Amino acid sequence: MDADHILALLGRPATDPSVESTFVQLRTRRRPELDPRDRDAFYDWVLIRRQGVELGFVDPVYFNAGDAWKRRRPGVPLLLHQVYFYSRRDDISTFSGQLPFGLEWSDDRATARRKLAPFAASPRFYLKDVWDLPDYRLTVVYKKGDKALDSI
């Protein structure tokens, strides 16, 4: 599965058939749910270690700054709002699908910036590089010495 397929799902509810299909393709049985014991929890994360991807979900009323009394309602599905793609680390495999914008895990910082230059007018560079794109914000984290990508 390619990153663009997953990124196209941003903003969709966890119960959307295309999100459910992605869970199946990623071979995970875990589905997002808020901790029932923590009334202040508005996020849940589904980390799929074998696939090198993490999906972040949020309560839609909280995300849209809705009234506090409307948050965490039963039967209201969480929205997919963040996605992380990882390169290999101790307990997580490298995401093996095609990365967005032609990025490759072996790209150094200069190469990643060159590949993303046409897509954002005002990127922000520091420890991480950030591009505000039309549909989402893309953050690239580099390995030590900026010699390769660590996560997107």
mmCIF file with all atom_site columns, C-alpha atoms in Angstrom:
data_model
loop_
_atom_site.group_PDB
_atom_site.id
_atom_site.type_symbol
_atom_site.label_atom_id
_atom_site.label_alt_id
_atom_site.label_comp_id
_atom_site.label_asym_id
_atom_site.label_entity_id
_atom_site.label_seq_id
_atom_site.pdbx_PDB_ins_code
_atom_site.Cartn_x
_atom_site.Cartn_y
_atom_site.Cartn_z
_atom_site.occupancy
_atom_site.B_iso_or_equiv
_atom_site.pdbx_formal_charge
_atom_site.auth_seq_id
_atom_site.auth_comp_id
_atom_site.auth_asym_id
_atom_site.auth_atom_id
_atom_site.pdbx_PDB_model_num
ATOM 1   C CA . MET A 1 1   ? 0.000   0.000  0.000  1.00 0.00 ? 1   MET A CA 1
ATOM 2   C CA . ASP A 1 2   ? 1.333   3.422  -0.934 1.00 0.00 ? 2   ASP A CA 1
ATOM 3   C CA . ALA A 1 3   ? 1.417   6.474  1.313  1.00 0.00 ? 3   ALA A CA 1
ATOM 4   C CA . ASP A 1 4   ? -0.765  8.511  -1.049 1.00 0.00 ? 4   ASP A CA 1
ATOM 5   C CA . HIS A 1 5   ? -3.605  6.004  -0.604 1.00 0.00 ? 5   HIS A CA 1
ATOM 6   C CA . ILE A 1 6   ? -3.462  6.419  3.175  1.00 0.00 ? 6   ILE A CA 1
ATOM 7   C CA . LEU A 1 7   ? -3.021  10.202 3.038  1.00 0.00 ? 7   LEU A CA 1
ATOM 8   C CA . ALA A 1 8   ? -6.138  10.499 0.865  1.00 0.00 ? 8   ALA A CA 1
ATOM 9   C CA . LEU A 1 9   ? -8.120  9.172  3.842  1.00 0.00 ? 9   LEU A CA 1
ATOM 10  C CA . LEU A 1 10  ? -7.272  12.105 6.134  1.00 0.00 ? 10  LEU A CA 1
ATOM 11  C CA . GLY A 1 11  ? -10.452 13.621 7.551  1.00 0.00 ? 11  GLY A CA 1
ATOM 12  C CA . ARG A 1 12  ? -12.541 10.496 7.071  1.00 0.00 ? 12  ARG A CA 1
ATOM 13  C CA . PRO A 1 13  ? -14.256 8.697  9.945  1.00 0.00 ? 13  PRO A CA 1
ATOM 14  C CA . ALA A 1 14  ? -12.744 5.458  11.211 1.00 0.00 ? 14  ALA A CA 1
ATOM 15  C CA . THR A 1 15  ? -15.930 3.671  10.133 1.00 0.00 ? 15  THR A CA 1
ATOM 16  C CA . ASP A 1 16  ? -15.654 4.820  6.509  1.00 0.00 ? 16  ASP A CA 1
ATOM 17  C CA . PRO A 1 17  ? -15.432 1.748  4.256  1.00 0.00 ? 17  PRO A CA 1
ATOM 18  C CA . SER A 1 18  ? -12.176 2.996  2.705  1.00 0.00 ? 18  SER A CA 1
ATOM 19  C CA . VAL A 1 19  ? -10.588 3.407  6.153  1.00 0.00 ? 19  VAL A CA 1
ATOM 20  C CA . GLU A 1 20  ? -11.829 -0.031 7.185  1.00 0.00 ? 20  GLU A CA 1
ATOM 21  C CA . SER A 1 21  ? -10.400 -1.480 3.973  1.00 0.00 ? 21  SER A CA 1
ATOM 22  C CA . THR A 1 22  ? -7.059  0.131  4.801  1.00 0.00 ? 22  THR A CA 1
ATOM 23  C CA . PHE A 1 23  ? -7.054  -1.514 8.236  1.00 0.00 ? 23  PHE A CA 1
ATOM 24  C CA . VAL A 1 24  ? -7.598  -4.853 6.511  1.00 0.00 ? 24  VAL A CA 1
ATOM 25  C CA . GLN A 1 25  ? -4.853  -4.203 3.945  1.00 0.00 ? 25  GLN A CA 1
ATOM 26  C CA . LEU A 1 26  ? -2.469  -3.205 6.734  1.00 0.00 ? 26  LEU A CA 1
ATOM 27  C CA . ARG A 1 27  ? -3.373  -6.466 8.487  1.00 0.00 ? 27  ARG A CA 1
ATOM 28  C CA . THR A 1 28  ? -4.408  -5.023 11.822 1.00 0.00 ? 28  THR A CA 1
ATOM 29  C CA . ARG A 1 29  ? -7.423  -5.926 13.915 1.00 0.00 ? 29  ARG A CA 1
ATOM 30  C CA . ARG A 1 30  ? -7.052  -2.935 16.171 1.00 0.00 ? 30  ARG A CA 1
ATOM 31  C CA . ARG A 1 31  ? -9.527  -0.113 15.677 1.00 0.00 ? 31  ARG A CA 1
ATOM 32  C CA . PRO A 1 32  ? -9.406  3.311  17.312 1.00 0.00 ? 32  PRO A CA 1
ATOM 33  C CA . GLU A 1 33  ? -11.388 3.919  20.464 1.00 0.00 ? 33  GLU A CA 1
ATOM 34  C CA . LEU A 1 34  ? -11.220 6.463  23.241 1.00 0.00 ? 34  LEU A CA 1
ATOM 35  C CA . ASP A 1 35  ? -10.316 5.312  26.731 1.00 0.00 ? 35  ASP A CA 1
ATOM 36  C CA . PRO A 1 36  ? -13.680 5.101  28.551 1.00 0.00 ? 36  PRO A CA 1
ATOM 37  C CA . ARG A 1 37  ? -11.975 5.810  31.916 1.00 0.00 ? 37  ARG A CA 1
ATOM 38  C CA . ASP A 1 38  ? -10.402 9.077  30.757 1.00 0.00 ? 38  ASP A CA 1
ATOM 39  C CA . ARG A 1 39  ? -13.005 11.742 29.953 1.00 0.00 ? 39  ARG A CA 1
ATOM 40  C CA . ASP A 1 40  ? -10.210 14.058 28.790 1.00 0.00 ? 40  ASP A CA 1
ATOM 41  C CA . ALA A 1 41  ? -8.913  11.647 26.119 1.00 0.00 ? 41  ALA A CA 1
ATOM 42  C CA . PHE A 1 42  ? -9.806  12.843 22.634 1.00 0.00 ? 42  PHE A CA 1
ATOM 43  C CA . TYR A 1 43  ? -7.183  10.958 20.606 1.00 0.00 ? 43  TYR A CA 1
ATOM 44  C CA . ASP A 1 44  ? -6.274  7.368  19.858 1.00 0.00 ? 44  ASP A CA 1
ATOM 45  C CA . TRP A 1 45  ? -3.399  5.950  17.844 1.00 0.00 ? 45  TRP A CA 1
ATOM 46  C CA . VAL A 1 46  ? -3.200  2.715  15.902 1.00 0.00 ? 46  VAL A CA 1
ATOM 47  C CA . LEU A 1 47  ? 0.461   1.745  15.488 1.00 0.00 ? 47  LEU A CA 1
ATOM 48  C CA . ILE A 1 48  ? 0.997   -1.066 13.022 1.00 0.00 ? 48  ILE A CA 1
ATOM 49  C CA . ARG A 1 49  ? 4.594   -2.017 13.789 1.00 0.00 ? 49  ARG A CA 1
ATOM 50  C CA . ARG A 1 50  ? 4.920   -4.672 11.073 1.00 0.00 ? 50  ARG A CA 1
ATOM 51  C CA . GLN A 1 51  ? 3.889   -2.137 8.416  1.00 0.00 ? 51  GLN A CA 1
ATOM 52  C CA . GLY A 1 52  ? 5.798   0.910  9.708  1.00 0.00 ? 52  GLY A CA 1
ATOM 53  C CA . VAL A 1 53  ? 2.731   3.129  9.856  1.00 0.00 ? 53  VAL A CA 1
ATOM 54  C CA . GLU A 1 54  ? 0.777   4.840  12.632 1.00 0.00 ? 54  GLU A CA 1
ATOM 55  C CA . LEU A 1 55  ? -2.719  6.255  12.231 1.00 0.00 ? 55  LEU A CA 1
ATOM 56  C CA . GLY A 1 56  ? -3.939  9.007  14.540 1.00 0.00 ? 56  GLY A CA 1
ATOM 57  C CA . PHE A 1 57  ? -7.645  9.528  15.244 1.00 0.00 ? 57  PHE A CA 1
ATOM 58  C CA . VAL A 1 58  ? -9.463  12.340 17.027 1.00 0.00 ? 58  VAL A CA 1
ATOM 59  C CA . ASP A 1 59  ? -12.940 13.037 18.356 1.00 0.00 ? 59  ASP A CA 1
ATOM 60  C CA . PRO A 1 60  ? -14.565 15.167 15.606 1.00 0.00 ? 60  PRO A CA 1
ATOM 61  C CA . VAL A 1 61  ? -16.317 17.574 17.970 1.00 0.00 ? 61  VAL A CA 1
ATOM 62  C CA . TYR A 1 62  ? -13.078 18.234 19.872 1.00 0.00 ? 62  TYR A CA 1
ATOM 63  C CA . PHE A 1 63  ? -11.134 18.618 16.614 1.00 0.00 ? 63  PHE A CA 1
ATOM 64  C CA . ASN A 1 64  ? -13.615 21.209 15.346 1.00 0.00 ? 64  ASN A CA 1
ATOM 65  C CA . ALA A 1 65  ? -13.661 23.071 18.709 1.00 0.00 ? 65  ALA A CA 1
ATOM 66  C CA . GLY A 1 66  ? -17.266 22.096 19.361 1.00 0.00 ? 66  GLY A CA 1
ATOM 67  C CA . ASP A 1 67  ? -19.106 22.378 22.655 1.00 0.00 ? 67  ASP A CA 1
ATOM 68  C CA . ALA A 1 68  ? -17.517 20.310 25.418 1.00 0.00 ? 68  ALA A CA 1
ATOM 69  C CA . TRP A 1 69  ? -20.806 18.591 26.243 1.00 0.00 ? 69  TRP A CA 1
ATOM 70  C CA . LYS A 1 70  ? -21.007 17.213 22.674 1.00 0.00 ? 70  LYS A CA 1
ATOM 71  C CA . ARG A 1 71  ? -17.588 15.552 22.812 1.00 0.00 ? 71  ARG A CA 1
ATOM 72  C CA . ARG A 1 72  ? -17.031 11.805 23.159 1.00 0.00 ? 72  ARG A CA 1
ATOM 73  C CA . ARG A 1 73  ? -20.596 10.876 22.219 1.00 0.00 ? 73  ARG A CA 1
ATOM 74  C CA . PRO A 1 74  ? -21.352 7.190  21.786 1.00 0.00 ? 74  PRO A CA 1
ATOM 75  C CA . GLY A 1 75  ? -21.650 6.116  18.178 1.00 0.00 ? 75  GLY A CA 1
ATOM 76  C CA . VAL A 1 76  ? -19.713 9.102  16.790 1.00 0.00 ? 76  VAL A CA 1
ATOM 77  C CA . PRO A 1 77  ? -16.685 7.715  14.935 1.00 0.00 ? 77  PRO A CA 1
ATOM 78  C CA . LEU A 1 78  ? -13.245 9.223  15.368 1.00 0.00 ? 78  LEU A CA 1
ATOM 79  C CA . LEU A 1 79  ? -11.653 11.004 12.413 1.00 0.00 ? 79  LEU A CA 1
ATOM 80  C CA . LEU A 1 80  ? -8.341  10.048 10.850 1.00 0.00 ? 80  LEU A CA 1
ATOM 81  C CA . HIS A 1 81  ? -6.262  13.183 11.334 1.00 0.00 ? 81  HIS A CA 1
ATOM 82  C CA . GLN A 1 82  ? -2.578  12.163 11.391 1.00 0.00 ? 82  GLN A CA 1
ATOM 83  C CA . VAL A 1 83  ? -0.432  9.562  9.693  1.00 0.00 ? 83  VAL A CA 1
ATOM 84  C CA . TYR A 1 84  ? 3.183   8.670  10.419 1.00 0.00 ? 84  TYR A CA 1
ATOM 85  C CA . PHE A 1 85  ? 5.378   6.586  8.149  1.00 0.00 ? 85  PHE A CA 1
ATOM 86  C CA . TYR A 1 86  ? 8.470   5.145  9.823  1.00 0.00 ? 86  TYR A CA 1
ATOM 87  C CA . SER A 1 87  ? 11.829  3.857  8.733  1.00 0.00 ? 87  SER A CA 1
ATOM 88  C CA . ARG A 1 88  ? 13.252  0.926  10.685 1.00 0.00 ? 88  ARG A CA 1
ATOM 89  C CA . ARG A 1 89  ? 13.714  1.286  14.432 1.00 0.00 ? 89  ARG A CA 1
ATOM 90  C CA . ASP A 1 90  ? 14.053  -1.262 17.216 1.00 0.00 ? 90  ASP A CA 1
ATOM 91  C CA . ASP A 1 91  ? 10.453  -2.433 17.292 1.00 0.00 ? 91  ASP A CA 1
ATOM 92  C CA . ILE A 1 92  ? 8.983   -0.965 14.087 1.00 0.00 ? 92  ILE A CA 1
ATOM 93  C CA . SER A 1 93  ? 9.547   -2.107 10.503 1.00 0.00 ? 93  SER A CA 1
ATOM 94  C CA . THR A 1 94  ? 10.194  0.292  7.652  1.00 0.00 ? 94  THR A CA 1
ATOM 95  C CA . PHE A 1 95  ? 7.095   1.389  5.750  1.00 0.00 ? 95  PHE A CA 1
ATOM 96  C CA . SER A 1 96  ? 7.585   -0.438 2.462  1.00 0.00 ? 96  SER A CA 1
ATOM 97  C CA . GLY A 1 97  ? 5.058   1.380  0.291  1.00 0.00 ? 97  GLY A CA 1
ATOM 98  C CA . GLN A 1 98  ? 5.830   4.248  -2.014 1.00 0.00 ? 98  GLN A CA 1
ATOM 99  C CA . LEU A 1 99  ? 6.359   7.478  -0.061 1.00 0.00 ? 99  LEU A CA 1
ATOM 100 C CA . PRO A 1 100 ? 4.638   10.731 -1.104 1.00 0.00 ? 100 PRO A CA 1
ATOM 101 C CA . PHE A 1 101 ? 6.189   13.177 -3.584 1.00 0.00 ? 101 PHE A CA 1
ATOM 102 C CA . GLY A 1 102 ? 8.775   10.679 -4.768 1.00 0.00 ? 102 GLY A CA 1
ATOM 103 C CA . LEU A 1 103 ? 10.577  10.671 -1.432 1.00 0.00 ? 103 LEU A CA 1
ATOM 104 C CA . GLU A 1 104 ? 12.752  7.681  -0.580 1.00 0.00 ? 104 GLU A CA 1
ATOM 105 C CA . TRP A 1 105 ? 14.043  6.591  2.804  1.00 0.00 ? 105 TRP A CA 1
ATOM 106 C CA . SER A 1 106 ? 17.612  7.032  1.529  1.00 0.00 ? 106 SER A CA 1
ATOM 107 C CA . ASP A 1 107 ? 17.058  10.721 0.630  1.00 0.00 ? 107 ASP A CA 1
ATOM 108 C CA . ASP A 1 108 ? 19.228  13.158 2.532  1.00 0.00 ? 108 ASP A CA 1
ATOM 109 C CA . ARG A 1 109 ? 17.882  16.504 3.704  1.00 0.00 ? 109 ARG A CA 1
ATOM 110 C CA . ALA A 1 110 ? 18.921  18.409 0.568  1.00 0.00 ? 110 ALA A CA 1
ATOM 111 C CA . THR A 1 111 ? 17.281  15.828 -1.716 1.00 0.00 ? 111 THR A CA 1
ATOM 112 C CA . ALA A 1 112 ? 14.029  15.847 0.280  1.00 0.00 ? 112 ALA A CA 1
ATOM 113 C CA . ARG A 1 113 ? 13.891  19.638 0.172  1.00 0.00 ? 113 ARG A CA 1
ATOM 114 C CA . ARG A 1 114 ? 14.518  19.639 -3.574 1.00 0.00 ? 114 ARG A CA 1
ATOM 115 C CA . LYS A 1 115 ? 11.732  17.093 -4.180 1.00 0.00 ? 115 LYS A CA 1
ATOM 116 C CA . LEU A 1 116 ? 9.226   19.024 -2.070 1.00 0.00 ? 116 LEU A CA 1
ATOM 117 C CA . ALA A 1 117 ? 10.170  22.539 -3.225 1.00 0.00 ? 117 ALA A CA 1
ATOM 118 C CA . PRO A 1 118 ? 7.517   22.746 -5.981 1.00 0.00 ? 118 PRO A CA 1
ATOM 119 C CA . PHE A 1 119 ? 4.666   21.843 -3.616 1.00 0.00 ? 119 PHE A CA 1
ATOM 120 C CA . ALA A 1 120 ? 4.762   24.506 -0.905 1.00 0.00 ? 120 ALA A CA 1
ATOM 121 C CA . ALA A 1 121 ? 5.373   28.231 -0.972 1.00 0.00 ? 121 ALA A CA 1
ATOM 122 C CA . SER A 1 122 ? 6.702   28.715 2.561  1.00 0.00 ? 122 SER A CA 1
ATOM 123 C CA . PRO A 1 123 ? 8.311   25.649 4.114  1.00 0.00 ? 123 PRO A CA 1
ATOM 124 C CA . ARG A 1 124 ? 9.755   25.849 7.620  1.00 0.00 ? 124 ARG A CA 1
ATOM 125 C CA . PHE A 1 125 ? 13.150  24.303 8.290  1.00 0.00 ? 125 PHE A CA 1
ATOM 126 C CA . TYR A 1 126 ? 14.763  23.587 11.626 1.00 0.00 ? 126 TYR A CA 1
ATOM 127 C CA . LEU A 1 127 ? 15.269  20.236 13.358 1.00 0.00 ? 127 LEU A CA 1
ATOM 128 C CA . LYS A 1 128 ? 12.367  18.922 11.275 1.00 0.00 ? 128 LYS A CA 1
ATOM 129 C CA . ASP A 1 129 ? 11.274  20.235 7.907  1.00 0.00 ? 129 ASP A CA 1
ATOM 130 C CA . VAL A 1 130 ? 7.608   21.214 7.536  1.00 0.00 ? 130 VAL A CA 1
ATOM 131 C CA . TRP A 1 131 ? 5.590   21.919 4.396  1.00 0.00 ? 131 TRP A CA 1
ATOM 132 C CA . ASP A 1 132 ? 2.011   23.200 4.512  1.00 0.00 ? 132 ASP A CA 1
ATOM 133 C CA . LEU A 1 133 ? 0.454   21.541 1.487  1.00 0.00 ? 133 LEU A CA 1
ATOM 134 C CA . PRO A 1 134 ? -3.068  22.111 0.137  1.00 0.00 ? 134 PRO A CA 1
ATOM 135 C CA . ASP A 1 135 ? -4.542  19.032 1.849  1.00 0.00 ? 135 ASP A CA 1
ATOM 136 C CA . TYR A 1 136 ? -2.291  18.487 4.855  1.00 0.00 ? 136 TYR A CA 1
ATOM 137 C CA . ARG A 1 137 ? 0.910   19.451 6.645  1.00 0.00 ? 137 ARG A CA 1
ATOM 138 C CA . LEU A 1 138 ? 3.903   17.252 5.852  1.00 0.00 ? 138 LEU A CA 1
ATOM 139 C CA . THR A 1 139 ? 6.703   16.945 8.403  1.00 0.00 ? 139 THR A CA 1
ATOM 140 C CA . VAL A 1 140 ? 9.955   15.174 7.593  1.00 0.00 ? 140 VAL A CA 1
ATOM 141 C CA . VAL A 1 141 ? 12.270  13.999 10.363 1.00 0.00 ? 141 VAL A CA 1
ATOM 142 C CA . TYR A 1 142 ? 15.824  13.026 9.459  1.00 0.00 ? 142 TYR A CA 1
ATOM 143 C CA . LYS A 1 143 ? 18.256  10.488 10.820 1.00 0.00 ? 143 LYS A CA 1
ATOM 144 C CA . LYS A 1 144 ? 21.388  11.689 12.597 1.00 0.00 ? 144 LYS A CA 1
ATOM 145 C CA . GLY A 1 145 ? 23.461  13.897 10.331 1.00 0.00 ? 145 GLY A CA 1
ATOM 146 C CA . ASP A 1 146 ? 20.511  14.479 7.943  1.00 0.00 ? 146 ASP A CA 1
ATOM 147 C CA . LYS A 1 147 ? 21.789  11.602 5.772  1.00 0.00 ? 147 LYS A CA 1
ATOM 148 C CA . ALA A 1 148 ? 18.407  9.850  5.366  1.00 0.00 ? 148 ALA A CA 1
ATOM 149 C CA . LEU A 1 149 ? 14.726  10.157 6.237  1.00 0.00 ? 149 LEU A CA 1
ATOM 150 C CA . ASP A 1 150 ? 13.640  8.823  9.651  1.00 0.00 ? 150 ASP A CA 1
ATOM 151 C CA . SER A 1 151 ? 9.894   9.453  9.534  1.00 0.00 ? 151 SER A CA 1
ATOM 152 C CA . ILE A 1 152 ? 7.281   11.368 7.603  1.00 0.00 ? 152 ILE A CA 1
#
